[in-house]
CSV table of C-alpha atoms and ligand atoms in Angstrom, one decimal:
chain,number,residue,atom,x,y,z
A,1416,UNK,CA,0.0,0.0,0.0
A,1417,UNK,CA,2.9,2.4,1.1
A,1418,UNK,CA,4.6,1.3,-2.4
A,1419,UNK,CA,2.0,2.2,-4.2
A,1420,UNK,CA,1.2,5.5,-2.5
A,1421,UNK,CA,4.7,6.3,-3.5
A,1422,UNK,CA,4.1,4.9,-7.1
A,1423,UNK,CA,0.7,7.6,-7.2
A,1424,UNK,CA,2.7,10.6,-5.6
A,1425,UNK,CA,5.9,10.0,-8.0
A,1426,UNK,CA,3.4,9.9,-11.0
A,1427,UNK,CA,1.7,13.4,-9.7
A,1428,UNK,CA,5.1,14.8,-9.0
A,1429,UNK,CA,6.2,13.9,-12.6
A,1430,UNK,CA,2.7,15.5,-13.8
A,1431,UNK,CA,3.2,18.4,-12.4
A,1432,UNK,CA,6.4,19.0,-13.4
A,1433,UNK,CA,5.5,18.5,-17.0
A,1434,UNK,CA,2.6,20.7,-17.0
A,1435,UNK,CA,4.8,23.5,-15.2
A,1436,UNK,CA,7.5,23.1,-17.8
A,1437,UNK,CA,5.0,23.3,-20.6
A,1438,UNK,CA,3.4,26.1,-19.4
A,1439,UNK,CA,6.5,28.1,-19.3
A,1440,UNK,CA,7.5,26.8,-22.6
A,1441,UNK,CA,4.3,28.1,-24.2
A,1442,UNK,CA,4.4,31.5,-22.0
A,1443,UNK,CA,8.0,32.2,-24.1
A,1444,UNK,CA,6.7,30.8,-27.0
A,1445,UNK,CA,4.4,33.6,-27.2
A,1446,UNK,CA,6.7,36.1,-25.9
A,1447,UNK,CA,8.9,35.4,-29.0
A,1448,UNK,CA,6.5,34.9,-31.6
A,1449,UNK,CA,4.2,38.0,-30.7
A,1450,UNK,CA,5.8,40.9,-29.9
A,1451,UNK,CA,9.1,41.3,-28.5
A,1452,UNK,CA,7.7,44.7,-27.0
A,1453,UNK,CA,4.6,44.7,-24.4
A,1454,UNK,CA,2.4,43.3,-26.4
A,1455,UNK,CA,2.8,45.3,-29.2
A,1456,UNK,CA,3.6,44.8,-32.8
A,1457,UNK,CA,6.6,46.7,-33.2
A,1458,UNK,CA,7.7,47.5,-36.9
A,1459,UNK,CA,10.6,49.5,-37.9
A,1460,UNK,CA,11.1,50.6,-41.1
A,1461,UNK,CA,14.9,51.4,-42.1
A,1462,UNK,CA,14.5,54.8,-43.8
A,1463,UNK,CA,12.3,57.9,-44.2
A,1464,UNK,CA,10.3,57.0,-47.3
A,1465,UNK,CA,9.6,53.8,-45.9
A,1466,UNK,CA,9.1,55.3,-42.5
A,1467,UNK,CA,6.0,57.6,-43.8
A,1468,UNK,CA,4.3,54.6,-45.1
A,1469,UNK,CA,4.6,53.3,-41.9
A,1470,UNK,CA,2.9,56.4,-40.3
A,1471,UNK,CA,-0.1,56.4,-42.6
A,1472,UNK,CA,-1.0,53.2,-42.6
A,1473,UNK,CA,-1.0,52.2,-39.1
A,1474,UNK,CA,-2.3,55.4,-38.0
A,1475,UNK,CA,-3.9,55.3,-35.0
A,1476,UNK,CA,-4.0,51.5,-35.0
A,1477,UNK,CA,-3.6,49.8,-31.5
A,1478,UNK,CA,-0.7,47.8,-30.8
A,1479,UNK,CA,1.3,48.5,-33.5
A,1480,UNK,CA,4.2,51.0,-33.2
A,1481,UNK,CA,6.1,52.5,-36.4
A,1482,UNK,CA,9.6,53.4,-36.0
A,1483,UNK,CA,12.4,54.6,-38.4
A,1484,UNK,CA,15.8,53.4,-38.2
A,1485,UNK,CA,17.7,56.2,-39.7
A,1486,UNK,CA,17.2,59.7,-37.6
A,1487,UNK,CA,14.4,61.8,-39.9
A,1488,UNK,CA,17.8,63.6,-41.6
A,1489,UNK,CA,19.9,60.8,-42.2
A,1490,UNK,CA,19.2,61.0,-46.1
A,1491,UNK,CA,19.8,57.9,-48.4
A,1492,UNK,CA,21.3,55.4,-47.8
A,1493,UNK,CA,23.7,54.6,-50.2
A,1494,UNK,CA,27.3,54.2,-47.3
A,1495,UNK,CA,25.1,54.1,-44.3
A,1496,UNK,CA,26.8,51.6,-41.5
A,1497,UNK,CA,24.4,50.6,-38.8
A,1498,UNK,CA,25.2,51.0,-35.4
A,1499,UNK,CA,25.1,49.8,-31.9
A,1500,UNK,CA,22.1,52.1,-31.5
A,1501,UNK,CA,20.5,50.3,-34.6
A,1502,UNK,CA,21.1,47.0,-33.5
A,1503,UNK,CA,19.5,47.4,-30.7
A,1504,UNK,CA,16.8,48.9,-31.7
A,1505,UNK,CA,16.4,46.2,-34.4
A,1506,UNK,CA,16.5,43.7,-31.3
A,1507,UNK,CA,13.2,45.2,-30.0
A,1508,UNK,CA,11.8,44.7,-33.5
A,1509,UNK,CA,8.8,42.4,-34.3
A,1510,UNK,CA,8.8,43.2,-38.1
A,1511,UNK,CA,11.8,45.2,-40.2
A,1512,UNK,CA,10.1,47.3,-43.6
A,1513,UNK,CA,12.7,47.8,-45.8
A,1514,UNK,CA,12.7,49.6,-49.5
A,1515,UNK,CA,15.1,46.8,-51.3
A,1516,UNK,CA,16.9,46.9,-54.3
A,1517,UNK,CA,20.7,47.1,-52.9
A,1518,UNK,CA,19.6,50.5,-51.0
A,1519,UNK,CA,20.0,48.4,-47.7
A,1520,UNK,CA,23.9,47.9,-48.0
A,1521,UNK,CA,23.3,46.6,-44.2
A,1522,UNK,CA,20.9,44.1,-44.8
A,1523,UNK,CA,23.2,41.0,-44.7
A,1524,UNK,CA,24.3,42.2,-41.2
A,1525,UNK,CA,20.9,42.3,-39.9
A,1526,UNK,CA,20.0,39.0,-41.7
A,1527,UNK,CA,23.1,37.1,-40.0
A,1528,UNK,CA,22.4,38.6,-36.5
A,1529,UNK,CA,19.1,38.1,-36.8
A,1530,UNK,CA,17.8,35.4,-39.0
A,1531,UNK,CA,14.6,35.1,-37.8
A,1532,UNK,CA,13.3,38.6,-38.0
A,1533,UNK,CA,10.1,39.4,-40.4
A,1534,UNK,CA,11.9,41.5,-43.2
A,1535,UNK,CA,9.4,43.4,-45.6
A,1536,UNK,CA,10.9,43.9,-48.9
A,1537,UNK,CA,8.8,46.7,-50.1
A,1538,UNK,CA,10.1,46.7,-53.8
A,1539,UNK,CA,9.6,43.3,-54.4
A,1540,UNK,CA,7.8,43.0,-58.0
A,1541,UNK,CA,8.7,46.2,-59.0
A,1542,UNK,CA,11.1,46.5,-61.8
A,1543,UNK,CA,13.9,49.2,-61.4
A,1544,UNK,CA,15.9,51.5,-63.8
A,1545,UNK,CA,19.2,50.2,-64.5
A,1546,UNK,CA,21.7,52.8,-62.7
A,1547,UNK,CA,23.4,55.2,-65.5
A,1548,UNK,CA,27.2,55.1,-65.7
A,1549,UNK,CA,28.5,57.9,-64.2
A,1550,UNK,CA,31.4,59.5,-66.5
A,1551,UNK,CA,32.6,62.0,-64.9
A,1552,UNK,CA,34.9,60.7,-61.6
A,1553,UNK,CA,38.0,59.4,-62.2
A,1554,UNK,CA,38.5,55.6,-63.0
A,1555,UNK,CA,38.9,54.3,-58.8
A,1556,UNK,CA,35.6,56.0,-57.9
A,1557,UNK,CA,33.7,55.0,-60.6
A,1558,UNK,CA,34.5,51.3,-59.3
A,1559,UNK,CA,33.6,52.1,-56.1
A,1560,UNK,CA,30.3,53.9,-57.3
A,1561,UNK,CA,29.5,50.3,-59.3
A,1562,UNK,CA,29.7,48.1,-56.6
A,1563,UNK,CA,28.1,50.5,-53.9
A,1564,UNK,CA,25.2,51.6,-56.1
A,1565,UNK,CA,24.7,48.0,-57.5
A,1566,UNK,CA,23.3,47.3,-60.8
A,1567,UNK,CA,19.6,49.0,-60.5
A,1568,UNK,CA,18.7,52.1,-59.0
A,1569,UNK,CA,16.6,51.5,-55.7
A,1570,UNK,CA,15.0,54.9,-55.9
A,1571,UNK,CA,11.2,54.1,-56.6
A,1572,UNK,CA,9.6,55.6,-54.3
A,1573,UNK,CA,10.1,58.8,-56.9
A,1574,UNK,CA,7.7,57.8,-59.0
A,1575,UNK,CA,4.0,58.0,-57.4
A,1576,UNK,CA,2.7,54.5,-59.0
A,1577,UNK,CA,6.1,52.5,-58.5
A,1578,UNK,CA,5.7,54.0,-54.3
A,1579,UNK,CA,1.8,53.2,-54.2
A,1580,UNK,CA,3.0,49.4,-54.8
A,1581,UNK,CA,5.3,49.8,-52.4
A,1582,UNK,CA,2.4,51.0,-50.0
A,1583,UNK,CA,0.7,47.8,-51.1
A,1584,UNK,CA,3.1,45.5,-49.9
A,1585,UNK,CA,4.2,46.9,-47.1
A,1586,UNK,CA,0.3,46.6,-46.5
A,1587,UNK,CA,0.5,43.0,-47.5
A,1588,UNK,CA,3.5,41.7,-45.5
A,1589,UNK,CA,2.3,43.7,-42.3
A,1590,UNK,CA,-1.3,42.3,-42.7
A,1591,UNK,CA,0.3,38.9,-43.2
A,1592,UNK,CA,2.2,39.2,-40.4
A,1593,UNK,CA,-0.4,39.7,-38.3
A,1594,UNK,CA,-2.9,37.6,-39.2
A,1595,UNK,CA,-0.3,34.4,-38.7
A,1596,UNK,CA,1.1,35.6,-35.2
A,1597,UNK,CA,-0.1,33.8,-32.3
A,1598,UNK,CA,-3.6,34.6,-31.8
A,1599,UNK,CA,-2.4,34.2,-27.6
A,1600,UNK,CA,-2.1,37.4,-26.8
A,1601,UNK,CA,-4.6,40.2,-26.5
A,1602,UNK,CA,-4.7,41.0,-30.1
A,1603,UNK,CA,-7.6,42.1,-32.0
A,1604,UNK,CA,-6.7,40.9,-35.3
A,1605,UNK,CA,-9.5,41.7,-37.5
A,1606,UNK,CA,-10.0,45.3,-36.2
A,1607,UNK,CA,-6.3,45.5,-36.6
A,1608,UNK,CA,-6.4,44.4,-40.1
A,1609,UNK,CA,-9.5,46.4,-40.8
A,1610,UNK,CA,-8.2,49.9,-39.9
A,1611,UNK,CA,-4.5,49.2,-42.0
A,1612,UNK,CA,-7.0,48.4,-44.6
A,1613,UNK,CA,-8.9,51.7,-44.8
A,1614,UNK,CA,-5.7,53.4,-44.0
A,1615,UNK,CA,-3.7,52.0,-46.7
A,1616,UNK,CA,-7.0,53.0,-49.0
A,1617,UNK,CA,-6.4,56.7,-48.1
A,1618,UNK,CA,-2.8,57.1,-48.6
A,1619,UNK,CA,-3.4,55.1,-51.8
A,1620,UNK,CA,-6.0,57.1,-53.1
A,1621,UNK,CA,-3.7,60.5,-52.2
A,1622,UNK,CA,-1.4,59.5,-53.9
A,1623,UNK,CA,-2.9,58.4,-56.7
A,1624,UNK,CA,-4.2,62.0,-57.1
A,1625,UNK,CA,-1.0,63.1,-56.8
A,1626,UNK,CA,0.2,60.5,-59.7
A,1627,UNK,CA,-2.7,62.1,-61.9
A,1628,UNK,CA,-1.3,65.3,-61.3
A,1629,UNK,CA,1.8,64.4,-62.5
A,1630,UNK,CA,1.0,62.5,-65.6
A,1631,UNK,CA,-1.5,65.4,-66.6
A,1632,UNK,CA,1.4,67.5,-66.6
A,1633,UNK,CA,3.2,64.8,-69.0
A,1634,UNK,CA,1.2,64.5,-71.2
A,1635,UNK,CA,1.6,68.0,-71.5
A,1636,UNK,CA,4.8,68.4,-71.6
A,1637,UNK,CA,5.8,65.3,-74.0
A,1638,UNK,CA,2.9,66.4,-76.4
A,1639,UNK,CA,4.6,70.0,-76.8
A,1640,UNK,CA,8.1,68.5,-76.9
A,1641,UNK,CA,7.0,66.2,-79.6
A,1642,UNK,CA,5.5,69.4,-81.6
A,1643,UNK,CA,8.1,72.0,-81.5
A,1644,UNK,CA,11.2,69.3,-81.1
A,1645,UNK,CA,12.3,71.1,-77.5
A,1646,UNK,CA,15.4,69.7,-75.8
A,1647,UNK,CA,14.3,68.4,-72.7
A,1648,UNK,CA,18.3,67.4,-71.8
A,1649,UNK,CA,18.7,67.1,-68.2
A,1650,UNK,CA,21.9,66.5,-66.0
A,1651,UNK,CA,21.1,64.7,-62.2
A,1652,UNK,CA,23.6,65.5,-59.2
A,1653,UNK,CA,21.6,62.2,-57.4
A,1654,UNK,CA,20.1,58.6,-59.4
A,1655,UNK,CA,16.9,59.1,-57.5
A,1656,UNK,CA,15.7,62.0,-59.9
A,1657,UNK,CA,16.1,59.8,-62.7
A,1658,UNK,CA,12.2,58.0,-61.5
A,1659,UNK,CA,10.5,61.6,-62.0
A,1660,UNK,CA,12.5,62.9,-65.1
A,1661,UNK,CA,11.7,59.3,-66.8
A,1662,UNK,CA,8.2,59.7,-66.4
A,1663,UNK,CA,7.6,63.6,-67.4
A,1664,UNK,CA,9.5,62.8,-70.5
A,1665,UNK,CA,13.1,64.5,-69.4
A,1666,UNK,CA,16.5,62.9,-70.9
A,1667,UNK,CA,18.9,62.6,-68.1
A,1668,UNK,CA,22.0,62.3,-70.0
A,1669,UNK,CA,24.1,61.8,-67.0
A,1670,UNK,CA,24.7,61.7,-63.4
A,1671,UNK,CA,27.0,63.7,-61.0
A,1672,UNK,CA,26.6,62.2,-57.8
A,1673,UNK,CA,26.7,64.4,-55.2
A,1674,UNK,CA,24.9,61.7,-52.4
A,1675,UNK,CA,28.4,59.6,-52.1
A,1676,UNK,CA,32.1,60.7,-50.9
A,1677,UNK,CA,33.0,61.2,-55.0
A,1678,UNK,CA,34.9,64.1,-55.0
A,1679,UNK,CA,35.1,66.5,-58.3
A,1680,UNK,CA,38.1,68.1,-59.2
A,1681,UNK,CA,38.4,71.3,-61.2
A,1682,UNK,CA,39.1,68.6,-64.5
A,1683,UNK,CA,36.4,66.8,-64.0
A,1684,UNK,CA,34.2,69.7,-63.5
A,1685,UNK,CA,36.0,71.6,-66.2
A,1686,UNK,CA,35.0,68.3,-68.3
A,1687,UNK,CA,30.9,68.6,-67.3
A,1688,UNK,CA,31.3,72.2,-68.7
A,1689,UNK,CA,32.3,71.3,-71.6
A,1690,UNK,CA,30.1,68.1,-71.8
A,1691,UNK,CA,26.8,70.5,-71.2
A,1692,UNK,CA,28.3,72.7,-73.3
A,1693,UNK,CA,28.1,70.5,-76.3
A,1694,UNK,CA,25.0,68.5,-75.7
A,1695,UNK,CA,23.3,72.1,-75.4
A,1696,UNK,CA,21.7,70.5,-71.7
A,1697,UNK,CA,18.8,72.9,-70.0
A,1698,UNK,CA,18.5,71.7,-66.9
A,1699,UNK,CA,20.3,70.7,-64.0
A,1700,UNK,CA,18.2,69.1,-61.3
A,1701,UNK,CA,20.4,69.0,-57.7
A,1702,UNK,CA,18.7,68.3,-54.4
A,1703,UNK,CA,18.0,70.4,-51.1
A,1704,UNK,CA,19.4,67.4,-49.0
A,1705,UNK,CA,22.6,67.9,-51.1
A,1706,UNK,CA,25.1,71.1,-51.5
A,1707,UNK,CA,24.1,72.9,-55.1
A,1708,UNK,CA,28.1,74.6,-55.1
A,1709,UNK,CA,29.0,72.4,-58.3
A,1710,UNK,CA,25.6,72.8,-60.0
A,1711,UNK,CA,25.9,76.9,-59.6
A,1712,UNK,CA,29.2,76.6,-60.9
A,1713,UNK,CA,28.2,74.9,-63.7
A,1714,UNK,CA,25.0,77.2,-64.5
A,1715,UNK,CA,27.3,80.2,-64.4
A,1716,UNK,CA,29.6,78.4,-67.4
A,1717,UNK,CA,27.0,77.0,-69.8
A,1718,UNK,CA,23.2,78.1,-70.4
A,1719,UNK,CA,21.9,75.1,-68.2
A,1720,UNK,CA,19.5,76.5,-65.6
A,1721,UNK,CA,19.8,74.7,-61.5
A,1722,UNK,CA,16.7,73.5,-60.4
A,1723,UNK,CA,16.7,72.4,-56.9
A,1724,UNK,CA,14.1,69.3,-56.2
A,1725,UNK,CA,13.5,67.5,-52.9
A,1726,UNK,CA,14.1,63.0,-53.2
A,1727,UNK,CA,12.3,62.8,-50.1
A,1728,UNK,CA,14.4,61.4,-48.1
A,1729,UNK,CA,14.4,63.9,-45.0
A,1730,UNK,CA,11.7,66.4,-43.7
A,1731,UNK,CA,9.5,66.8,-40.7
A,1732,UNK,CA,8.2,63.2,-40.1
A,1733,UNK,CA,4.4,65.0,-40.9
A,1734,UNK,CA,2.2,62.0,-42.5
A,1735,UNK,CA,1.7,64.1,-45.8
A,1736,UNK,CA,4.8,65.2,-46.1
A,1737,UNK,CA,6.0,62.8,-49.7
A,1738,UNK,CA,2.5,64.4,-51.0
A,1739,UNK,CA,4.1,67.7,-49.8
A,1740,UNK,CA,7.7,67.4,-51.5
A,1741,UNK,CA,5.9,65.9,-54.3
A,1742,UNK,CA,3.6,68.7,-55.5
A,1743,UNK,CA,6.7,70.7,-54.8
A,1744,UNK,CA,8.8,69.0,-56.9
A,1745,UNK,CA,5.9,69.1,-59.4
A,1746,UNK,CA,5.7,72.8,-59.0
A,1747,UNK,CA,9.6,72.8,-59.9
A,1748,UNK,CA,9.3,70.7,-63.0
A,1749,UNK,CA,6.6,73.0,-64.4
A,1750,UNK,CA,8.8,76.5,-63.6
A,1751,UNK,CA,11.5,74.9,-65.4
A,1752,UNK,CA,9.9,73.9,-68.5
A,1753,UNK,CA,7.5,77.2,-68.9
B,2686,ZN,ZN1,20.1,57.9,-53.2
């Protein structure tokens, strides 16, 4: 009897231990596979572009936090290095938005240190303009340039119908991450999914007012080109203008970039010159985020004009502000081809 009162409390003592185990096994389980932050969804998107999306479409939606990697002013980021700071704050992160195509030089870093973070690629499916050759650095930088900048240029987000996809799946994988987290946890899934639905319909729909704007003023613009043959030559200090130019019709006949540690010297500027010179270029579109010293210096040598346009890569962290820089930018294009 004694034996098998032993046998009974062994057996109850095994049971218990079992069921505590499992508890705390499931209690991390959901820990890891939630959120990694209070319950929250906490998605971090790894530049300002990306960030904005991030703001409109989970406005006001519970439990999900939107964060940028890069401070507001960071810029592109073409030689950005991450650190300690970012690693961290990628630790805390349930979900990482990124904009793709190469412009992420970081990306295997984060992968290798953290291989099973959600990573939205939000220029998957879109296809990108091949990056134009820069001619004018000597030999070493264009090298450098190559395998820094990559094959395609990663600046979509310039062009209004190439950004509202990216909208749509950074919708999509955000919506599909939610929907296959653990449903443990306090989470209100389709109310969740519901407002980053009507959200995303908003921004969408701005912006594709914003896109009509734009090709409106194409048509335009190609139409009287066509007619009266005008040179619509245009020199870039930054690839990302090349999205916009493409679409209103513009020939960017080459890059000077200005967003890397290239530096000009008086030959190679003395060889733009003479380049615009003989091309007969109008138009020299630099960037507020970037100095305009070589540009002016160029305008005051040839009968190119410096227009200065915005790539949306800073500003004020305001939810309209890429409809903002846009219309600006719009407004810029329209000056310089009165
Ligand atoms: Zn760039």
């Amino acid at each position: 009897m004694i034996r098998k009162l032993v046998q009974l409390f062994a057996v109850m003592l095994l049971l218990t231990i079992i069921g505590a185990v499992a508890i705390r096994y499931s209690g991390l389980r959901t820990e890891t596979m939630l959120s990694k932050s209070d319950g929250k969804i906490k998605v971090v998107t790894t530049f300002y572009p990306i960030y904005l999306i991030g703001l409109n479409i989970a406005d006001q939606v519970e439990n999900v936090e939107v964060d940028s990697l890069t401070k507001l002013n960071t810029g592109c980021l073409h030689d950005y290095q991450l650190t300690t700071e970012d690693m961290k704050l990628i630790a805390t992160a349930d979900v990482m938005v990124i904009n793709g195509g190469g412009m992420e030089g970081f990306l295997e870093d984060v992968t290798a240190n953290y291989p099973n973070l959600t990573i939205i690629d939000t220029s998957q499916g879109i296809s990108m303009l091949p990056n134009i050759n820069n001619t004018f650095a000597n030999d070493t930088s264009t090298a450098e340039e190559a395998s820094k900048l990559g094959e395609y240029n990663a600046h979509v987000w310039l062009d209004p119908k190439l950004y509202m996809k990216q909208i749509e799946n950074f919708r999509d994988g955000l919506l599909h991450y939610i929907n296959n987290a653990d449903q443990g946890i306090n989470l209100e899934i389709e109310k969740i999914t519901k407002k980053i639905n009507q959200n995303s319909d908003i921004y969408l729909n701005e912006v594709q007012q914003l896109d009509q704007q734009i090709e409106n003023y194409s048509n335009r613009i190609t139409k009287s080109s066509e007619q009266k043959s005008i040179n619509r030559k245009a020199v870039i200090f930054h690839d990302s203008f090349a999205y916009l130019a493409n679409y209103v019709g513009m020939e960017v006949t080459f890059t000077v970039p200005l967003d890397s540690d290239t530096a000009l010297s008086a030959g190679d500027i003395a060889e733009i010159v003479d380049e615009v010179k003989a091309q007969d270029i109008k138009y020299l579109f630099t960037e507020q985020q970037y100095s305009d010293s070589i540009a002016k210096q160029i305008e005051e040598e040839t009968n190119a004009k410096v227009y200065i346009i915005d790539s949306v890569v800073t500003g004020d962290g305001a939810k309209d502000s890429y409809l903002k820089s846009m219309i600006n930018n719009l407004d810029v294009l329209k000056t310089a081809t009165q």
